[in-house]
Amino acid sequence: MNLSWLRPPTGGRAPPQEILRPVKSRYILLTVLAALVLNLLTVPDVAAQTRPDFIALTLIYWVVYHPRRVGFLPAWFLGLTMDVADGSLFGQHALAYAVLMYLAILFHRRIVMFGMRQQIVHVLAILLLSQLIMLAIRMMAGSDFPGALYFVPSLVGAALWPLLFNLIRIPLRPRSASDGV
């Protein structure tokens, strides 16, 4: 198993940048819809308690690596969609996604510059803050604190960041001459 993506860059320099093909809007829409479907899938209770927010992860990716392609409005509507789908307080996901987008835009140059380990730490911080916002809204509405296990999806999401990073990039990588043969 090759774990070279976990090694920090040598000499404190930024990791080499991969040259990718241009991103089409249809592909961004497809990845966001796939994330929405993954969020809406019915899974057993144990898996539901640990399932990361795939929409949040996908939005972070697109904002960090293509900051001018996805804006606040799609994130807001996706948040409202998740509120309706979850039957949760209307607007909590939308606000959390808007703050998530702001933080991802704010730190996108820093995240791109770092290796995968540091990216995971940044993504974890953004996901945790997003969950804290939703928790604060729920608690202001009268809910009880769900316990420390409430934050497990952020940990799982940060652990899945390298996989998501590589999966989204597969169609964006240039085709070599040997691919067509």
mmCIF file with all atom_site columns, N, CA, C and O in Angstrom, residues 173-181:
data_model
loop_
_atom_site.group_PDB
_atom_site.id
_atom_site.type_symbol
_atom_site.label_atom_id
_atom_site.label_alt_id
_atom_site.label_comp_id
_atom_site.label_asym_id
_atom_site.label_entity_id
_atom_site.label_seq_id
_atom_site.pdbx_PDB_ins_code
_atom_site.Cartn_x
_atom_site.Cartn_y
_atom_site.Cartn_z
_atom_site.occupancy
_atom_site.B_iso_or_equiv
_atom_site.pdbx_formal_charge
_atom_site.auth_seq_id
_atom_site.auth_comp_id
_atom_site.auth_asym_id
_atom_site.auth_atom_id
_atom_site.pdbx_PDB_model_num
ATOM 1  N N  . ARG A 1 173 ? -7.407 14.426 -14.740 1.00 0.00 ? 173 ARG A N  1
ATOM 2  C CA . ARG A 1 173 ? -6.013 14.170 -15.111 1.00 0.00 ? 173 ARG A CA 1
ATOM 3  C C  . ARG A 1 173 ? -5.919 14.005 -16.621 1.00 0.00 ? 173 ARG A C  1
ATOM 4  O O  . ARG A 1 173 ? -6.779 13.380 -17.249 1.00 0.00 ? 173 ARG A O  1
ATOM 5  N N  . PRO A 1 174 ? -4.866 14.545 -17.207 1.00 0.00 ? 174 PRO A N  1
ATOM 6  C CA . PRO A 1 174 ? -4.718 14.399 -18.662 1.00 0.00 ? 174 PRO A CA 1
ATOM 7  C C  . PRO A 1 174 ? -4.511 12.935 -19.050 1.00 0.00 ? 174 PRO A C  1
ATOM 8  O O  . PRO A 1 174 ? -3.884 12.179 -18.304 1.00 0.00 ? 174 PRO A O  1
ATOM 9  N N  . ARG A 1 175 ? -5.037 12.597 -20.183 1.00 0.00 ? 175 ARG A N  1
ATOM 10 C CA . ARG A 1 175 ? -4.875 11.224 -20.677 1.00 0.00 ? 175 ARG A CA 1
ATOM 11 C C  . ARG A 1 175 ? -3.496 11.110 -21.334 1.00 0.00 ? 175 ARG A C  1
ATOM 12 O O  . ARG A 1 175 ? -3.106 11.957 -22.120 1.00 0.00 ? 175 ARG A O  1
ATOM 13 N N  . SER A 1 176 ? -2.815 10.035 -21.022 1.00 0.00 ? 176 SER A N  1
ATOM 14 C CA . SER A 1 176 ? -1.501 9.812  -21.647 1.00 0.00 ? 176 SER A CA 1
ATOM 15 C C  . SER A 1 176 ? -1.708 9.099  -22.973 1.00 0.00 ? 176 SER A C  1
ATOM 16 O O  . SER A 1 176 ? -2.774 8.570  -23.274 1.00 0.00 ? 176 SER A O  1
ATOM 17 N N  . ALA A 1 177 ? -0.669 9.027  -23.757 1.00 0.00 ? 177 ALA A N  1
ATOM 18 C CA . ALA A 1 177 ? -0.742 8.363  -25.062 1.00 0.00 ? 177 ALA A CA 1
ATOM 19 C C  . ALA A 1 177 ? -1.056 6.879  -24.896 1.00 0.00 ? 177 ALA A C  1
ATOM 20 O O  . ALA A 1 177 ? -1.703 6.287  -25.751 1.00 0.00 ? 177 ALA A O  1
ATOM 21 N N  . SER A 1 178 ? -0.619 6.266  -23.805 1.00 0.00 ? 178 SER A N  1
ATOM 22 C CA . SER A 1 178 ? -0.868 4.837  -23.601 1.00 0.00 ? 178 SER A CA 1
ATOM 23 C C  . SER A 1 178 ? -2.324 4.555  -23.216 1.00 0.00 ? 178 SER A C  1
ATOM 24 O O  . SER A 1 178 ? -2.777 3.437  -23.320 1.00 0.00 ? 178 SER A O  1
ATOM 25 N N  . ASP A 1 179 ? -3.073 5.596  -22.742 1.00 0.00 ? 179 ASP A N  1
ATOM 26 C CA . ASP A 1 179 ? -4.467 5.398  -22.391 1.00 0.00 ? 179 ASP A CA 1
ATOM 27 C C  . ASP A 1 179 ? -5.335 5.127  -23.619 1.00 0.00 ? 179 ASP A C  1
ATOM 28 O O  . ASP A 1 179 ? -6.323 4.418  -23.542 1.00 0.00 ? 179 ASP A O  1
ATOM 29 N N  . GLY A 1 180 ? -4.991 5.708  -24.730 1.00 0.00 ? 180 GLY A N  1
ATOM 30 C CA . GLY A 1 180 ? -5.799 5.565  -25.939 1.00 0.00 ? 180 GLY A CA 1
ATOM 31 C C  . GLY A 1 180 ? -5.536 4.287  -26.686 1.00 0.00 ? 180 GLY A C  1
ATOM 32 O O  . GLY A 1 180 ? -6.228 3.943  -27.619 1.00 0.00 ? 180 GLY A O  1
ATOM 33 N N  . VAL A 1 181 ? -4.487 3.539  -26.352 1.00 0.00 ? 181 VAL A N  1
ATOM 34 C CA . VAL A 1 181 ? -4.113 2.326  -27.077 1.00 0.00 ? 181 VAL A CA 1
ATOM 35 C C  . VAL A 1 181 ? -4.847 1.144  -26.555 1.00 0.00 ? 181 VAL A C  1
ATOM 36 O O  . VAL A 1 181 ? -5.208 0.951  -25.499 1.00 0.00 ? 181 VAL A O  1
#
